[in-house]
Each structure stands twice: as C-alpha cells, then as structure tokens.
Coordinates of C-alpha atoms in Angstrom, one line a residue:
M18 CA 1.2 15.7 25.0
R19 CA 0.1 18.8 23.1
I20 CA 0.4 21.9 25.2
N21 CA 0.0 25.4 23.6
L22 CA 3.1 27.4 24.3
V23 CA 1.1 30.6 24.7
K24 CA -0.7 28.9 27.6
V25 CA 2.5 27.8 29.2
F26 CA 3.9 31.3 28.9
L27 CA 0.7 32.6 30.6
I28 CA 1.2 30.1 33.5
I29 CA 4.8 31.2 33.9
I30 CA 3.7 34.9 34.1
I31 CA 1.1 34.1 36.7
I32 CA 3.7 32.1 38.7
L33 CA 6.1 35.0 38.6
Y34 CA 3.3 37.3 39.7
Q35 CA 2.8 35.2 42.8
T36 CA 6.2 36.1 44.3
T37 CA 6.5 37.4 47.9
A38 CA 7.1 40.9 46.5
Y39 CA 3.6 41.0 45.0
S40 CA 1.8 38.8 47.5
K41 CA 0.1 41.8 49.3
K42 CA -1.7 42.7 46.0
I43 CA -3.3 39.3 45.7
D44 CA -6.8 38.6 47.0
N45 CA -6.6 36.6 50.2
K46 CA -8.9 34.1 48.7
F47 CA -6.2 33.1 46.2
N48 CA -4.8 29.6 46.6
H49 CA -1.9 28.2 44.7
K50 CA -4.0 25.1 44.2
Y51 CA -6.2 27.1 41.8
L52 CA -3.1 27.5 39.5
S53 CA -2.2 23.8 39.7
N54 CA -5.8 22.8 38.9
Y55 CA -5.9 25.3 36.0
F56 CA -2.7 24.0 34.6
S57 CA -4.0 20.4 34.8
A58 CA -7.2 21.5 33.1
I59 CA -5.5 22.9 30.0
I60 CA -3.3 19.9 29.7
S61 CA -6.3 17.6 29.9
Y62 CA -8.2 19.8 27.4
D63 CA -5.4 19.9 24.9
N64 CA -5.1 16.1 25.1
Q65 CA -8.9 15.7 24.5
N66 CA -9.6 14.4 28.0
N67 CA -12.5 16.8 28.5
K68 CA -14.0 15.1 31.5
D69 CA -10.8 15.6 33.5
A70 CA -10.5 19.1 32.1
L71 CA -13.9 20.1 33.4
K72 CA -13.1 18.6 36.8
F73 CA -10.0 20.7 37.1
F74 CA -11.7 23.8 35.7
N75 CA -14.4 23.5 38.3
S76 CA -11.8 23.3 41.0
S77 CA -10.2 26.6 40.0
K78 CA -13.3 28.7 39.5
Y79 CA -11.8 31.5 41.5
L80 CA -9.4 32.1 38.6
L81 CA -12.2 31.7 36.0
Q82 CA -14.0 34.7 37.6
K83 CA -10.9 36.8 37.5
H84 CA -9.3 36.2 34.1
D85 CA -10.6 36.1 30.5
N86 CA -8.2 33.5 29.4
F87 CA -9.3 31.1 32.1
L88 CA -12.9 31.8 31.3
K89 CA -12.3 31.2 27.6
E90 CA -10.7 27.8 28.2
Y91 CA -13.5 26.8 30.5
V92 CA -16.2 27.9 28.0
F93 CA -14.5 25.9 25.2
S94 CA -14.3 22.8 27.5
L95 CA -18.0 23.1 28.4
I96 CA -19.0 23.5 24.7
S97 CA -16.9 20.5 23.8
D98 CA -18.8 18.6 26.4
G99 CA -22.1 19.7 24.9
Q100 CA -22.9 21.9 27.9
V101 CA -23.8 25.1 25.8
S102 CA -26.4 26.4 28.2
K103 CA -24.0 26.1 31.2
A104 CA -21.3 27.9 29.2
I105 CA -23.8 30.8 28.4
K106 CA -24.7 31.0 32.1
Q107 CA -21.0 31.2 33.1
I108 CA -20.4 34.0 30.5
K109 CA -23.4 35.9 31.8
F110 CA -22.2 35.6 35.4
S111 CA -18.7 36.8 34.3
K112 CA -20.2 39.5 32.2
N113 CA -21.5 41.2 35.3
Q114 CA -17.8 41.3 36.5
N115 CA -16.6 42.7 33.2
N116 CA -14.7 39.5 32.5
S117 CA -16.0 38.0 29.2
N118 CA -14.8 40.3 26.5
F119 CA -13.8 37.8 23.9
F120 CA -15.2 36.9 20.5
E121 CA -16.8 33.5 21.3
A122 CA -18.4 34.8 24.5
N123 CA -20.2 37.6 22.7
I124 CA -21.3 35.3 19.9
L125 CA -22.8 32.9 22.4
L126 CA -24.7 35.7 24.2
A127 CA -26.1 36.9 20.8
I128 CA -27.1 33.3 20.0
D129 CA -28.8 33.0 23.4
A130 CA -30.7 36.2 22.7
I131 CA -31.8 35.1 19.2
N132 CA -32.8 31.7 20.6
K133 CA -35.1 33.4 23.0
K134 CA -36.4 35.7 20.2
N135 CA -34.9 38.7 21.9
F136 CA -33.7 40.1 18.6
S137 CA -33.3 43.7 19.9
N138 CA -30.9 42.5 22.6
A139 CA -29.0 40.5 20.0
S140 CA -28.7 43.6 17.9
E141 CA -27.0 45.5 20.7
L142 CA -24.5 42.7 21.2
L143 CA -23.8 42.4 17.5
Y144 CA -23.5 46.1 16.8
D145 CA -20.8 46.7 19.3
G146 CA -18.0 46.8 16.7
S147 CA -15.1 47.2 19.2
I148 CA -15.7 43.6 20.3
Y149 CA -15.1 42.2 16.8
E150 CA -12.0 44.1 15.9
E151 CA -9.0 42.0 14.7
T152 CA -11.0 39.0 13.9
S153 CA -10.0 36.2 11.6
R154 CA -11.6 35.6 8.2
F155 CA -14.0 32.9 9.5
E156 CA -14.8 35.0 12.6
T157 CA -15.7 38.0 10.3
I158 CA -18.0 35.6 8.4
I159 CA -19.6 34.5 11.6
Y160 CA -20.1 38.0 12.9
Q161 CA -21.4 39.6 9.7
T162 CA -23.7 36.7 8.8
L163 CA -25.1 36.5 12.3
R164 CA -25.9 40.2 12.1
S165 CA -27.6 39.7 8.8
Y166 CA -29.7 36.9 10.1
N167 CA -30.7 38.8 13.3
S168 CA -31.7 41.8 11.1
L169 CA -33.9 39.4 9.1
F170 CA -35.5 38.0 12.2
L171 CA -36.0 41.5 13.7
N172 CA -37.3 43.4 10.7
K173 CA -38.7 40.5 8.6
E174 CA -36.9 41.8 5.6
I175 CA -33.6 40.9 3.9
E176 CA -30.7 43.4 4.0
K177 CA -29.8 44.6 0.6
K178 CA -26.1 44.7 1.4
Y179 CA -24.1 41.5 1.3
Q180 CA -20.6 41.0 2.5
N181 CA -18.9 39.5 -0.6
F182 CA -18.4 36.1 1.0
G183 CA -18.7 34.3 -2.3
Q184 CA -21.0 31.3 -2.4
L185 CA -21.8 31.8 1.3
D186 CA -23.9 34.8 0.2
L187 CA -26.0 32.5 -2.0
I188 CA -26.5 30.1 0.9
T189 CA -27.6 32.9 3.2
K190 CA -30.0 34.3 0.6
A191 CA -31.5 30.9 0.1
F192 CA -32.3 30.5 3.7
Q193 CA -33.4 34.1 4.2
N194 CA -35.9 33.9 1.3
C195 CA -37.0 30.5 2.7
Y196 CA -37.7 32.1 6.1
L197 CA -39.8 34.9 4.5
N198 CA -41.6 32.3 2.4
S199 CA -40.5 34.2 -0.7
E200 CA -41.3 32.6 -4.1
S201 CA -37.7 33.2 -5.1
K202 CA -36.5 30.6 -2.5
K203 CA -36.8 27.9 -5.1
S204 CA -34.4 29.5 -7.5
Y205 CA -31.8 30.2 -4.8
F206 CA -31.7 26.6 -3.7
L207 CA -31.6 25.4 -7.3
D208 CA -28.8 27.9 -8.1
L209 CA -26.8 26.4 -5.2
I210 CA -27.4 22.8 -6.3
N211 CA -26.4 23.5 -9.8
L212 CA -23.2 25.3 -9.0
N213 CA -20.1 23.9 -10.7
T214 CA -17.6 25.4 -8.3
G215 CA -18.0 22.9 -5.5
D216 CA -20.3 20.3 -4.0
Y217 CA -23.5 22.0 -2.8
S218 CA -25.7 18.9 -3.1
R219 CA -26.5 19.1 0.6
Y220 CA -28.9 22.0 -0.2
L221 CA -31.0 19.6 -2.2
F222 CA -32.3 18.4 1.1
F223 CA -33.7 21.8 2.0
Y224 CA -35.2 22.2 -1.4
L225 CA -36.9 18.8 -1.0
I226 CA -38.4 20.0 2.3
N227 CA -39.9 23.0 0.5
L228 CA -41.5 20.8 -2.1
I229 CA -42.8 18.4 0.6
E230 CA -44.3 21.4 2.5
K231 CA -46.2 22.2 -0.7
K232 CA -47.2 18.5 -1.0
D233 CA -45.5 18.4 -4.5
Y234 CA -44.7 14.7 -4.1
D235 CA -44.4 14.1 -7.8
S236 CA -41.5 16.5 -8.1
V237 CA -39.9 15.0 -5.0
R238 CA -40.1 11.5 -6.5
Q239 CA -38.8 12.7 -9.9
I240 CA -35.8 14.4 -8.2
S241 CA -35.2 11.2 -6.1
S242 CA -35.0 9.1 -9.2
T243 CA -32.0 11.2 -10.4
I244 CA -30.1 10.8 -7.1
D245 CA -27.1 8.5 -7.4
L246 CA -26.4 6.7 -4.1
L247 CA -22.8 6.2 -5.0
N248 CA -22.0 9.8 -5.7
N249 CA -23.9 11.7 -2.9
G250 CA -23.3 12.5 0.7
L251 CA -24.9 10.8 3.6
L252 CA -27.8 13.2 4.0
I253 CA -28.9 13.1 0.4
S254 CA -28.6 9.3 0.2
Q255 CA -30.7 9.0 3.4
A256 CA -33.2 11.4 1.9
K257 CA -33.5 9.1 -1.2
K258 CA -34.3 6.1 1.1
W259 CA -37.0 8.0 2.9
I260 CA -38.6 9.1 -0.5
E261 CA -38.5 5.5 -1.8
K262 CA -40.6 4.5 1.2
S263 CA -42.9 7.6 0.8
N264 CA -41.8 8.7 4.3
F265 CA -42.2 12.4 3.6
E266 CA -43.2 13.3 7.1
K267 CA -39.6 12.3 8.2
F268 CA -38.2 15.5 6.6
K269 CA -40.3 17.8 8.7
K270 CA -38.9 16.4 11.9
F271 CA -35.4 17.8 11.4
F272 CA -35.6 21.3 10.0
S273 CA -38.0 24.2 9.3
C274 CA -37.1 27.4 7.5
K275 CA -39.6 29.2 9.8
N276 CA -37.5 28.4 12.9
E277 CA -34.8 30.9 13.6
S278 CA -32.8 28.4 15.7
D279 CA -32.9 25.7 12.9
I280 CA -31.5 28.2 10.4
L281 CA -28.7 29.3 12.7
G282 CA -28.0 25.6 13.5
E283 CA -27.4 25.0 9.8
F284 CA -25.3 28.1 9.5
F285 CA -23.0 27.0 12.4
F286 CA -22.8 23.5 10.8
L287 CA -21.4 25.2 7.7
I288 CA -18.9 27.1 9.9
S289 CA -17.9 23.9 11.6
N290 CA -17.3 22.4 8.1
L291 CA -15.1 25.3 7.1
Y292 CA -12.9 24.9 10.2
A293 CA -12.7 21.1 9.6
S294 CA -11.5 21.8 6.1
E295 CA -8.7 23.9 7.5
E296 CA -7.9 21.1 10.0
E297 CA -8.9 23.3 12.9
Y298 CA -10.8 20.6 14.7
E299 CA -11.1 22.3 18.1
K300 CA -12.9 25.2 16.5
S301 CA -14.9 22.8 14.2
N302 CA -16.2 20.9 17.3
F303 CA -16.9 24.1 19.1
Y304 CA -19.3 25.4 16.4
L305 CA -20.7 21.9 15.7
N306 CA -21.8 21.6 19.3
I307 CA -23.4 25.1 19.1
S308 CA -25.2 23.9 15.9
N309 CA -26.5 20.8 17.8
Y310 CA -27.6 23.0 20.7
L311 CA -29.6 25.2 18.3
N312 CA -31.2 22.3 16.5
P313 CA -30.7 19.0 18.3
K314 CA -33.4 17.5 16.1
F315 CA -30.9 17.4 13.2
Y316 CA -28.6 14.9 14.8
F317 CA -27.3 13.7 11.5
N318 CA -24.9 16.6 11.6
L319 CA -23.1 14.8 14.4
S320 CA -21.5 12.5 11.8
L321 CA -19.0 15.4 11.3
L322 CA -18.2 15.4 15.0
A323 CA -17.6 11.6 14.9
E324 CA -15.2 12.1 12.0
N325 CA -13.4 14.9 13.7
Y326 CA -12.8 12.8 16.8
Y327 CA -11.7 9.8 14.7
I328 CA -9.2 11.9 12.7
N329 CA -7.7 13.0 16.1
N330 CA -7.6 9.4 17.4
N331 CA -10.2 10.1 20.0
F332 CA -11.9 6.8 19.4
I333 CA -13.9 6.6 22.6
L334 CA -15.6 9.9 21.9
S335 CA -16.1 9.0 18.3
K336 CA -17.9 5.8 19.2
K337 CA -20.0 7.7 21.8
V338 CA -21.2 10.2 19.1
L339 CA -21.9 7.3 16.7
E340 CA -24.4 5.9 19.2
N341 CA -26.9 8.6 18.0
F342 CA -27.4 6.6 14.8
N343 CA -29.6 3.5 14.6
E344 CA -31.4 1.1 12.2
N345 CA -34.2 3.5 11.6
D346 CA -32.0 5.4 9.2
E347 CA -30.2 2.9 7.1
I348 CA -27.5 5.1 5.5
Y349 CA -26.4 6.6 8.8
N350 CA -26.5 3.3 10.6
W351 CA -24.2 1.8 8.0
F352 CA -21.9 4.9 8.4
K353 CA -21.8 4.1 12.1
E354 CA -20.9 0.5 11.5
K355 CA -18.3 1.3 8.9
K356 CA -16.7 3.9 11.2
I357 CA -16.6 1.5 14.2
S358 CA -14.9 -1.0 11.9
Q359 CA -12.3 1.6 11.1
I360 CA -11.8 2.2 14.8
I361 CA -11.3 -1.5 15.4
S362 CA -8.7 -1.5 12.7
E363 CA -6.8 1.3 14.4
I364 CA -7.1 -0.1 18.0
E365 CA -6.8 -3.9 17.2
N366 CA -6.1 -5.1 13.6
D367 CA -7.5 -5.3 10.1
D368 CA -8.7 -8.9 10.6
N369 CA -10.9 -8.1 13.5
A370 CA -12.2 -5.0 11.7
L371 CA -13.1 -7.1 8.7
E372 CA -14.8 -9.7 10.8
F373 CA -16.9 -7.0 12.5
I374 CA -18.1 -5.3 9.3
E375 CA -18.8 -8.6 7.5
K376 CA -21.1 -9.6 10.4
K377 CA -22.9 -6.2 10.1
Y378 CA -23.1 -6.5 6.4
K379 CA -24.8 -9.9 6.6
N380 CA -27.6 -8.4 8.7
Y381 CA -28.8 -6.5 5.7
K382 CA -31.1 -8.8 3.8
K383 CA -31.2 -6.5 0.8
P384 CA -28.3 -4.1 1.1
N385 CA -28.6 -1.1 -1.1
I386 CA -26.1 -0.3 -3.8
R387 CA -24.2 2.1 -1.6
I388 CA -23.6 -0.5 1.1
I389 CA -22.4 -3.0 -1.5
F390 CA -20.1 -0.4 -3.0
D391 CA -18.6 0.3 0.4
M392 CA -18.0 -3.4 1.1
A393 CA -16.2 -3.7 -2.3
N394 CA -14.0 -0.7 -1.4
I395 CA -13.3 -2.2 2.1
Y396 CA -12.3 -5.5 0.5
K397 CA -10.1 -3.7 -2.0
S398 CA -8.4 -1.6 0.7
L399 CA -7.7 -4.8 2.7
K400 CA -6.2 -6.5 -0.4
K401 CA -9.0 -9.0 -0.6
Y402 CA -9.2 -8.4 -4.3
N403 CA -11.2 -11.5 -5.3
R404 CA -14.0 -10.4 -2.9
A405 CA -13.7 -6.8 -4.2
V406 CA -14.1 -8.0 -7.8
E407 CA -17.3 -10.0 -6.8
H408 CA -18.9 -6.9 -5.3
Y409 CA -17.9 -4.5 -8.0
S410 CA -19.3 -7.0 -10.6
L411 CA -22.6 -7.1 -8.6
I412 CA -22.8 -3.3 -8.7
L413 CA -22.1 -3.2 -12.4
S414 CA -25.1 -5.5 -13.0
M415 CA -27.3 -2.9 -11.2
I416 CA -26.4 0.4 -13.0
D417 CA -26.6 2.0 -16.4
E418 CA -23.7 0.9 -18.6
N419 CA -23.3 4.3 -20.2
S420 CA -23.1 6.3 -16.9
S421 CA -20.1 7.9 -15.4
T422 CA -20.8 5.8 -12.3
Y423 CA -20.4 2.7 -14.4
A424 CA -17.1 4.0 -15.6
D425 CA -15.9 4.6 -12.1
V426 CA -16.8 1.1 -10.9
L427 CA -15.0 -0.3 -13.9
Y428 CA -12.0 1.7 -12.9
K429 CA -12.1 0.2 -9.4
R430 CA -12.7 -3.3 -10.6
G431 CA -9.9 -3.0 -13.2
G432 CA -7.6 -1.9 -10.4
S433 CA -8.5 -5.0 -8.4
Y434 CA -7.9 -7.3 -11.4
E435 CA -4.5 -5.6 -11.9
R436 CA -3.5 -6.3 -8.3
L437 CA -4.5 -10.0 -8.9
N438 CA -2.1 -9.9 -12.0
D439 CA -5.2 -10.6 -14.2
Y440 CA -3.9 -8.0 -16.7
E441 CA -6.3 -9.1 -19.5
N442 CA -9.4 -8.2 -17.5
A443 CA -7.7 -5.2 -15.9
D444 CA -7.0 -3.7 -19.3
K445 CA -10.4 -4.5 -20.5
D446 CA -12.1 -2.7 -17.6
L447 CA -9.9 0.3 -17.7
L448 CA -10.1 0.8 -21.5
K449 CA -13.9 0.4 -21.3
S450 CA -14.0 3.0 -18.5
L451 CA -12.1 5.4 -20.9
D452 CA -14.6 4.6 -23.6
I453 CA -17.4 5.9 -21.4
V454 CA -15.5 8.8 -19.9
P455 CA -12.7 9.7 -22.3
E456 CA -9.5 11.2 -21.0
D457 CA -10.3 10.6 -17.4
P458 CA -6.8 11.5 -15.9
Y459 CA -6.9 9.0 -13.0
V460 CA -7.9 6.1 -15.2
M461 CA -5.3 7.0 -17.8
N462 CA -2.7 7.3 -15.1
Y463 CA -3.5 3.9 -13.6
L464 CA -3.6 2.1 -17.0
A465 CA -0.5 3.8 -18.3
Y466 CA 1.5 3.1 -15.1
S467 CA 0.4 -0.5 -15.3
W468 CA 1.8 -0.8 -18.8
L469 CA 5.0 0.8 -17.7
E470 CA 5.3 -1.7 -14.9
R471 CA 4.8 -4.5 -17.4
N472 CA 7.2 -2.9 -19.8
I473 CA 4.7 -2.8 -22.6
K474 CA 3.2 0.0 -24.8
I475 CA 5.8 2.5 -23.3
S476 CA 5.3 5.1 -26.1
E477 CA 1.5 5.0 -25.8
A478 CA 1.7 5.1 -22.0
I479 CA 3.9 8.2 -22.0
K480 CA 1.4 10.0 -24.3
M481 CA -1.4 9.0 -22.1
L482 CA 0.4 10.2 -19.0
E483 CA 1.2 13.5 -20.6
R484 CA -2.5 14.0 -21.3
A485 CA -3.3 13.2 -17.7
Y486 CA -0.6 15.5 -16.5
K487 CA -2.1 18.4 -18.5
Q488 CA -5.3 18.0 -16.6
K489 CA -3.9 17.4 -13.1
K490 CA -0.5 19.2 -12.9
N491 CA -0.6 19.2 -9.1
D492 CA -1.4 15.5 -8.6
P493 CA 1.6 13.8 -7.1
Y494 CA 0.7 10.3 -8.3
I495 CA 0.4 11.5 -11.9
I496 CA 3.6 13.5 -11.6
D497 CA 5.4 10.3 -10.2
S498 CA 4.0 8.2 -13.1
V499 CA 5.2 10.8 -15.7
G500 CA 8.7 10.9 -14.1
W501 CA 8.9 7.1 -14.0
A502 CA 7.9 6.9 -17.7
Y503 CA 10.8 9.1 -18.6
Y504 CA 13.1 7.0 -16.5
L505 CA 12.1 3.9 -18.4
I506 CA 13.1 5.4 -21.7
G507 CA 16.4 6.7 -20.3
D508 CA 15.6 10.4 -20.1
Y509 CA 16.9 10.7 -16.5
K510 CA 17.1 14.5 -16.4
K511 CA 13.5 14.9 -17.4
A512 CA 12.6 12.1 -15.0
E513 CA 14.4 13.8 -12.1
K514 CA 12.5 17.0 -12.7
F515 CA 9.1 15.3 -12.2
L516 CA 10.2 13.1 -9.3
K517 CA 11.7 16.0 -7.5
E518 CA 8.3 17.7 -7.6
A519 CA 6.5 14.5 -6.6
I520 CA 8.8 14.0 -3.5
Q521 CA 8.1 17.5 -2.4
L522 CA 4.3 16.8 -2.6
M523 CA 4.5 13.3 -1.0
P524 CA 7.7 13.0 1.0
E525 CA 6.3 10.0 3.0
D526 CA 5.3 7.9 0.0
P527 CA 7.5 4.8 -0.3
I528 CA 7.1 4.4 -4.1
V529 CA 8.0 8.0 -4.8
N530 CA 11.1 7.7 -2.6
D531 CA 12.1 4.5 -4.3
H532 CA 11.6 5.9 -7.8
Y533 CA 13.6 9.1 -6.9
G534 CA 16.4 7.0 -5.5
D535 CA 16.6 5.0 -8.8
I536 CA 16.7 8.1 -10.9
L537 CA 19.4 9.8 -8.8
W538 CA 21.5 6.6 -9.0
M539 CA 21.3 6.7 -12.8
L540 CA 22.4 10.4 -12.7
D541 CA 25.5 9.3 -10.7
R542 CA 24.2 11.0 -7.5
K543 CA 24.7 7.7 -5.6
L544 CA 24.9 9.1 -2.1
Q545 CA 21.6 10.9 -2.5
A546 CA 20.1 7.8 -4.0
R547 CA 21.0 5.7 -1.0
Y548 CA 19.4 8.3 1.3
F549 CA 16.0 7.9 -0.5
W550 CA 16.3 4.1 -0.5
K551 CA 17.0 4.2 3.2
S552 CA 13.9 6.3 3.6
V553 CA 11.9 3.6 1.9
L554 CA 12.9 1.1 4.7
N555 CA 11.8 3.5 7.5
L556 CA 8.4 4.6 6.0
K557 CA 5.3 3.2 7.7
E558 CA 3.5 2.4 4.5
T559 CA 6.3 0.4 2.8
E560 CA 5.3 -3.1 2.0
E561 CA 7.7 -6.0 2.9
E562 CA 8.5 -6.8 -0.8
M563 CA 9.5 -3.2 -1.4
K564 CA 11.7 -3.2 1.7
K565 CA 13.6 -6.2 0.4
K566 CA 14.3 -4.6 -2.9
A567 CA 15.3 -1.3 -1.2
L568 CA 17.7 -3.2 1.0
E569 CA 19.2 -4.9 -1.9
K570 CA 19.7 -1.6 -3.7
L571 CA 21.4 -0.2 -0.6
L572 CA 23.8 -3.1 -0.5
N573 CA 24.6 -3.5 -4.2
G574 CA 23.3 -0.4 -6.0
L575 CA 21.3 -0.7 -9.2
D576 CA 24.2 -2.0 -11.3
K577 CA 23.9 -5.6 -10.0
I578 CA 20.1 -5.7 -10.0

C-alpha cells in the first residue's frame, strides 16, 4: 500500500482539529464520516483503484468544498478517470468559494477558456503571476508555453520572446508557424526531424500532414520510402502503412494545425512524455488525459497511457486502454496484442503468453517486417533461440545488406546462435555486423565477452572491450565485461576497480554480483566474496545453473572449483 506521508500528516492534523475543545468552531454540517471517506479515497487513489477513490470522494464532498487539498485530490482522481469536463466544473464551483488556488486548477481553467476560444479570459488566468510562484521546472514550461500559445491564438502573431526551453522552443515555433500557415513551417519541422540531440522523428508525422494538405503526394511517397519500420516509433510506422495504401485522407482525421485544441493536445502529450521519462506516472497520466480531452481524435497517444499503467502493474486499466486499437490500424493493433501478451506473462506465465501471441501472429497473412522482427525478439527473450534465428534470417532476406539495420539484425541473430552454442555462426554474424558498422560498442562487447567465456582470443577481446568502454564509459554491461577480462588475465586489482563500478550501477544483476565475488576472493577478501555469492542466490533474475555454481562457491570457495 502506497500512502503519501504528507497526506497522512494532513489527516492527523484534521483529526486533532476535531477535538471537543474546537468543536464549536466546526460547521454543524461536518460529519466524521466525511473524514473517513476522504481517507479511504486517498488510499484507493494511491493504490490506483480510481473507481473506489471517486466513490469515496463523492461521499465526502463537504470537505472538498472547504479545503484545497481535498479538491486537488478529487480533481486528480476525476482526470485520471477521463472526466476532465467534470473536474473543470468542480473547480469552477469551488472557485466561487475561493477554494481552488492551486497550479493544476488554474491551468485547467485556462485550457477550458482556450477550448471555448475565449482567449481574453485565458489571458487573465495566465497572467496572474502569483498563482504560478514556486513552480517546478516542468510546471514553468507548462505555464510559459501555454501563455505563448494563448497569445498566438489571441493576437494571430508569434511572440518574439522565447523562454530558453531548449528544443521545446523549436517544437513550439514549428506548431505556431504551422497555425499561422507560415511558409517557414516546413523548415521548422525539418529542423526538428534532423536534430542529432534526440529522437524527434514523431514530428515527421506533422510534416507529412502539411505535405498532404498541399496534395504533394510525390514528396510524401518519397519520404515514406526512406522510413525504416524497424527503427521508428509506432506513429511513424503506422503513417508509412497508410501511405503505402495511398490512404492520405486518414492523416487529416487526427490533427490539424488550424485547430487550437489539437495543438494544445499535442503540447500536453509532450508534457506527459516528459513526466513519464522522470517516472512521475501520476502526473504523466494526468496530462495525457488532458491531451486526450483536447484532441480525442488522436487516440494513438493513448499507447503511452497503456504503457504507464503496465509499468505500474495496473494490468486491468492497461488492457482497457488497449481496447481503443483495432485491426484498421495494423501497427497499433499489433502493439495491443504484444502488450496483452506481456500482461499474460506477468499474470499467468510465459508459456500462455507465447501461445497467445503466436495465435495472433498467425492471423497476419502477410505480416510486415516490424511484426516479424518483434516475433523474433519475443522468441529470443523467451529463450526459443532456434525460432528466433528463423525469424531473424527471414528479416535479413528482406533488407539491404549494407544498412545499419542489417547490422543490427545480424547482432541479434548472432546472439541467438551464441546462446545455442553455435559459436561458428555466432562469430560470423557478429564480425559481419562489425564490418557494416565498425566499432559498434555493443557488438564489440558481446563478441569479446563471448571469446572471454570460451577462453579464446583473450588479448584481442581485451583490446576490443577497451575500445567499447571508451565510447560507453557509463554502460554497466561493458564495464562488467572489461573487469572480467582483467580478471581472466590475473590483474585482479584492475578488475576490482571496474566491477566495483558495475555493481554500483547494477546492484541487482546476478552476473555482476557473481563476477565481483570471484574477484574479491582472488584478492583474499573472502568474507566479502561470500556476501556477493549469497546475493546471487537471492536475486530474482538468477538462473538455476548460476545458483548451483554460486552455492558451490559458498560451500567450497574458488580454490576447489
């Protein structure tokens, strides 16, 4: 049970307030049942049981009308349930009683005003600076960017001043120019797509919409031909499938730069992503539901909501959100089926999950390369390496032999061969992958570690790992490999330096714990060594074979092994 300590403290204060000494100051309408219901509501909400939370909140509305904190919790619960309109109505009602002075309440009122094209009213709400004091970094971004968009909608011109929010300023400029139908909108979207500082491929979707509005279908098809289904997100992959079927009208159904609510919906989807990246899933879901309220047509964005619920083990709600996707949109439908398979794996077992996804896979008469690739990865993750090799081989027959994608599939197939102890084919694939993309740190790490495990080419493996480490000094797997390489050549002090760093980065990894234990033993730190071998036995991800070896080390040390 996850109960916020601040909330518990608040409840205690209220309970103390309800002593006989203060009873005369309390409204006669107060009932201790309100307090009980409120406490039940926050427990239900914190445990992601939103239906019960709303029931208890509705039973304690007297408190909601009297206290900001109660109102805030109720609003969050309503938004989480997708009842944004009801949340706004509640805020307006409480506003009349001077009881809704918190950040999210004022943002929702501003959104409501903009949604009704009452931009002057939104300006009044957004220019009351006292409301937005002491905000977090993300809240400052929300407030300032929302002000900028409202100014655009009101004055039909772009503010010259930007807030130094990095790439977010470029995103804002792109949509603002698009709204004004400026000729420069093309360059802004292209600038975003071509940035090397992150993945901004999503904005290719909005650029394609602009081209389709101009009926420049040749350019759309040309761009589509360059889209790699294996290395793009769901939205761009789905867009490619529509273009292949010349289904250009489909794009217009989901978004328009001329629609203020659509633009804000995309902005709040971005905010939701930012919170999700910080693992603040409650805030992420809050703003994602606002995004969906503003532009319900763009239901593909709900894939993030399904992911958030899944990460937090709320499988019932995750499956409910996934129902929004169907066979009309192949990429998202496959995403749904794959995610349900993952849920079955978590609730039941891997065998049932595999049976489910294999049945769904067979329904695709001509599965696209992305679906085949996903099946290959599923087989590999479930240690069905022969089936994985079959599917990776099929993919390799479908793509350019000189492409980075080809190199990546070779890397994955090589890894499958290695797990099958087919080292000849494993080395062949991994070396060919390095021929196509030289010095790839992850391929070098895998190949070199495989050589170390087989006790071959030790010197060459160490050199390869050192080159990989120079590129990825913070990658715990590469750090572990380098440390293990030094262990194998007897340089235990150097090995300990690297494994100590790896264990700090991945304290729950059984292989790292096992390696560190071996190194500590050779440094005559036997008590510490036994501690890490014992950890191997207790870690969730430890395989049975490794547990047997760790137990043998605990009993006999390394000397007799």
